[in-house]
C-alpha cells in the first residue's frame, strides 16, 4: 500500500507543480500545436549565435588519411604537412612501399578508422600523382599535381588560426559537366571540416577556392581579413590535372577519362623532339652553306651600261725623289747617351777627389 500511495502522491505532486507554474505565469496551459508554431516563428526571427563545441554534438565523423609513397621530394613532403595542418580531421601514416598494390590502402584506411584518403604517389623522383578516394566503396580520382607552392615560401604573407573551419568556394563550371559535379562532391566531403570536431576551432577565417582553367583544377587558400573582408593568399597552392575517375576505391571501372591529359613522359618527349628539330635545322643550313661555297662561281658578262656614270679620276703627277731623306732622330737614344756621359764624368770627378 505504501508503494502505491507514493506513486499516486508523486503523480499528483507533478501535476500540482505544473499547475502552479502556469498559475504564476498567469496563463492557461497551451496546446502542443500552438507551442510548436510559436517556436517556429521565434526561430525564424532569431539570429544564430556563435558555434560552441561544448553545446554541439559531433555527428559528421569524416576522417581523412593523408600519406604518400616512398621516393617523394622535399616539396611534396612540405605540401603534405601543410594539408595536415589545415585539415584538423586528418590522420597520418607511414610511407607505403611502391611495390605494394593500391588496393592495400583500403585496408590501411580501415585500420586507421578513416573513410576518405589523400594519397601522394611519386614516380621517377620528378612526377607526383594525387589520389582522392572514398574508401572503401569509391569513387576515386587520380590527378597529376603541378606547380606546387607551400606555406613556408616567403611570398605567402597571410596567416590563419590552426584548426579553423574553411569556406569552400567552387567555380560555376563545376555544375555544368557531370564529372566535375562528382569531383565537387568529393572535394566537399574531403576538405570541409566537420562541425563540432574536437580538434577544430569555431572560427571561419580562410577560404579554399577551386577554379577550373585550361582543363585543370586550381587550388588556392586565402585568408579573410577582418577589417574590410579582403583576401590575402596564404598557401599552399597547386594545380590538379585530372587523369581518370574510377567507380571503386583505387581501381574499378573507369567512369571518366580526360581526353586533354598528356602524360609527363610524352610532354618531355615532345620537348626533346622540338629541340632536336631545331638542331637538325641548324645543321642543314650549315650543310647548304658549305655546298654553295664549293660550287664554281658563275661569271656574268660585262654590262656596258654599268659604266655610264663612272667618271675617270684626275691623274696625279709622278714625283721622283733624287735626294736621300735624312734619318729620323731617335730622342730616347740621344737622352740615354747624354745620361751615360754625365754618369762617367761624375765617376771620374769622384775618383779624382778620392786621390
Coordinates of C-alpha atoms in Angstrom, one line a residue, residues 171-340:
X171 CA 33.9 27.7 -59.9
X172 CA 30.4 27.7 -61.6
X173 CA 31.9 25.4 -64.2
X174 CA 31.7 22.6 -61.6
X175 CA 27.9 22.4 -62.1
X176 CA 28.0 22.3 -65.9
X177 CA 29.5 18.9 -66.5
X178 CA 28.7 15.6 -64.6
X179 CA 32.3 14.6 -63.9
X180 CA 33.1 18.0 -62.4
X181 CA 29.9 17.7 -60.3
X182 CA 31.1 14.4 -59.0
X183 CA 34.6 15.9 -58.2
X184 CA 32.9 18.8 -56.4
X185 CA 31.0 16.5 -54.1
X186 CA 34.2 14.5 -53.4
X187 CA 36.2 17.7 -52.7
X188 CA 33.4 19.0 -50.3
X189 CA 33.5 15.8 -48.3
X190 CA 37.3 15.7 -48.1
X191 CA 38.2 19.4 -47.5
X192 CA 35.3 20.6 -45.4
X193 CA 36.0 20.4 -41.6
X194 CA 33.2 18.5 -39.8
X195 CA 31.1 20.6 -37.4
X196 CA 31.9 20.4 -33.7
X197 CA 35.1 18.4 -34.5
X198 CA 37.2 18.1 -31.3
X199 CA 40.4 19.4 -32.9
X200 CA 38.7 22.2 -34.9
X201 CA 38.2 25.8 -33.8
X202 CA 34.8 27.6 -34.0
X203 CA 36.0 30.3 -36.4
X204 CA 36.0 30.9 -40.1
X205 CA 39.0 32.9 -41.3
X206 CA 40.2 31.4 -44.6
X207 CA 38.7 30.2 -47.9
X208 CA 39.6 27.2 -50.1
X209 CA 39.0 28.1 -53.8
X210 CA 38.7 25.5 -56.6
X211 CA 38.6 27.1 -60.1
X212 CA 38.7 25.4 -63.5
X213 CA 41.0 26.8 -66.1
X214 CA 42.8 25.2 -69.0
X215 CA 41.1 21.8 -68.2
X216 CA 42.7 21.8 -64.8
X217 CA 41.6 22.4 -61.2
X218 CA 43.5 25.3 -59.5
X219 CA 43.6 25.2 -55.7
X220 CA 44.2 28.4 -53.7
X221 CA 43.9 29.2 -50.0
X222 CA 43.1 32.8 -48.9
X223 CA 42.9 34.5 -45.5
X224 CA 39.9 36.7 -44.7
X225 CA 41.0 40.0 -43.2
X226 CA 38.6 41.3 -40.6
X227 CA 38.8 45.0 -41.3
X228 CA 37.5 45.1 -44.9
X229 CA 36.9 41.4 -45.7
X230 CA 39.7 41.4 -48.2
X231 CA 41.5 38.2 -49.3
X232 CA 45.2 37.6 -48.8
X233 CA 46.7 34.4 -50.2
X234 CA 48.3 32.1 -47.6
X235 CA 49.1 28.9 -49.4
X236 CA 49.6 26.2 -50.2
X237 CA 48.8 26.3 -53.9
X238 CA 48.8 23.6 -56.6
X239 CA 47.2 22.6 -59.8
X240 CA 45.4 19.3 -60.3
X241 CA 45.3 17.8 -63.8
X242 CA 42.6 15.2 -63.9
X243 CA 43.6 11.8 -65.4
X244 CA 40.7 9.3 -64.6
X245 CA 37.7 8.8 -62.3
X246 CA 37.2 5.3 -61.1
X247 CA 34.0 3.7 -59.8
X248 CA 35.8 1.9 -56.9
X249 CA 38.4 2.9 -54.4
X250 CA 41.8 2.9 -56.1
X251 CA 40.5 1.0 -59.1
X252 CA 37.4 -0.5 -60.7
X253 CA 35.6 0.5 -63.9
X254 CA 36.6 3.8 -65.4
X255 CA 33.8 6.4 -65.2
X256 CA 35.6 9.3 -67.0
X257 CA 39.0 9.7 -68.8
X258 CA 40.4 13.1 -69.6
X259 CA 40.9 13.4 -73.3
X260 CA 43.1 16.6 -72.8
X261 CA 45.5 14.8 -70.5
X262 CA 49.2 14.5 -71.6
X263 CA 51.5 12.3 -69.6
X264 CA 54.8 13.8 -68.3
X265 CA 56.8 11.3 -70.3
X266 CA 55.0 12.4 -73.5
X267 CA 55.5 16.0 -72.6
X268 CA 59.2 15.6 -72.1
X269 CA 59.4 13.6 -75.3
X270 CA 57.7 16.4 -77.3
X271 CA 60.2 19.0 -75.8
X272 CA 63.1 16.8 -76.7
X273 CA 61.8 16.3 -80.2
X274 CA 61.4 20.1 -80.6
X275 CA 65.0 20.8 -79.5
X276 CA 66.2 18.0 -81.8
X277 CA 64.3 19.5 -84.7
X278 CA 65.9 22.9 -84.1
X279 CA 69.4 21.3 -84.0
X280 CA 68.7 19.5 -87.3
X281 CA 67.6 22.7 -89.0
X282 CA 70.8 24.4 -88.0
X283 CA 72.9 21.5 -89.3
X284 CA 71.0 21.5 -92.6
X285 CA 71.6 25.3 -93.0
X286 CA 75.3 24.7 -92.4
X287 CA 75.5 21.9 -95.0
X288 CA 73.7 24.0 -97.6
X289 CA 76.2 26.9 -97.0
X290 CA 79.2 24.5 -97.4
X291 CA 77.8 23.2 -100.7
X292 CA 77.3 26.7 -102.0
X293 CA 80.9 27.6 -101.2
X294 CA 82.2 24.6 -103.1
X295 CA 80.1 25.3 -106.3
X296 CA 82.0 27.2 -109.1
X297 CA 81.1 30.8 -109.3
X298 CA 79.3 31.8 -112.5
X299 CA 81.0 34.8 -114.2
X300 CA 78.4 37.2 -115.6
X301 CA 79.1 39.0 -118.9
X302 CA 80.1 42.7 -118.6
X303 CA 77.2 45.1 -118.9
X304 CA 78.2 48.2 -120.9
X305 CA 75.6 50.3 -119.3
X306 CA 77.2 49.8 -115.9
X307 CA 80.0 52.3 -116.7
X308 CA 77.8 55.1 -117.9
X309 CA 78.0 57.2 -114.8
X310 CA 81.6 56.3 -113.9
X311 CA 84.0 59.4 -114.3
X312 CA 87.7 58.9 -114.6
X313 CA 89.8 60.3 -111.8
X314 CA 92.4 63.0 -112.4
X315 CA 95.9 61.6 -113.0
X316 CA 98.5 62.7 -110.3
X317 CA 102.0 63.6 -111.5
X318 CA 104.6 61.1 -110.6
X319 CA 107.4 62.6 -108.4
X320 CA 110.8 61.1 -108.4
X321 CA 112.9 61.7 -105.2
X322 CA 116.6 62.4 -106.1
X323 CA 117.9 63.2 -102.7
X324 CA 118.2 60.6 -99.9
X325 CA 115.9 61.5 -97.0
X326 CA 117.5 62.4 -93.7
X327 CA 117.4 59.8 -91.0
X328 CA 115.0 60.4 -88.2
X329 CA 116.5 61.4 -84.9
X330 CA 115.8 59.0 -82.0
X331 CA 115.3 61.2 -79.0
X332 CA 115.2 58.3 -76.5
X333 CA 118.6 57.0 -77.6
X334 CA 120.1 60.6 -77.5
X335 CA 118.9 61.0 -73.9
X336 CA 120.4 57.7 -72.9
X337 CA 123.8 58.7 -74.4
X338 CA 123.8 62.0 -72.6
X339 CA 122.9 60.3 -69.4
X340 CA 125.8 57.9 -69.8

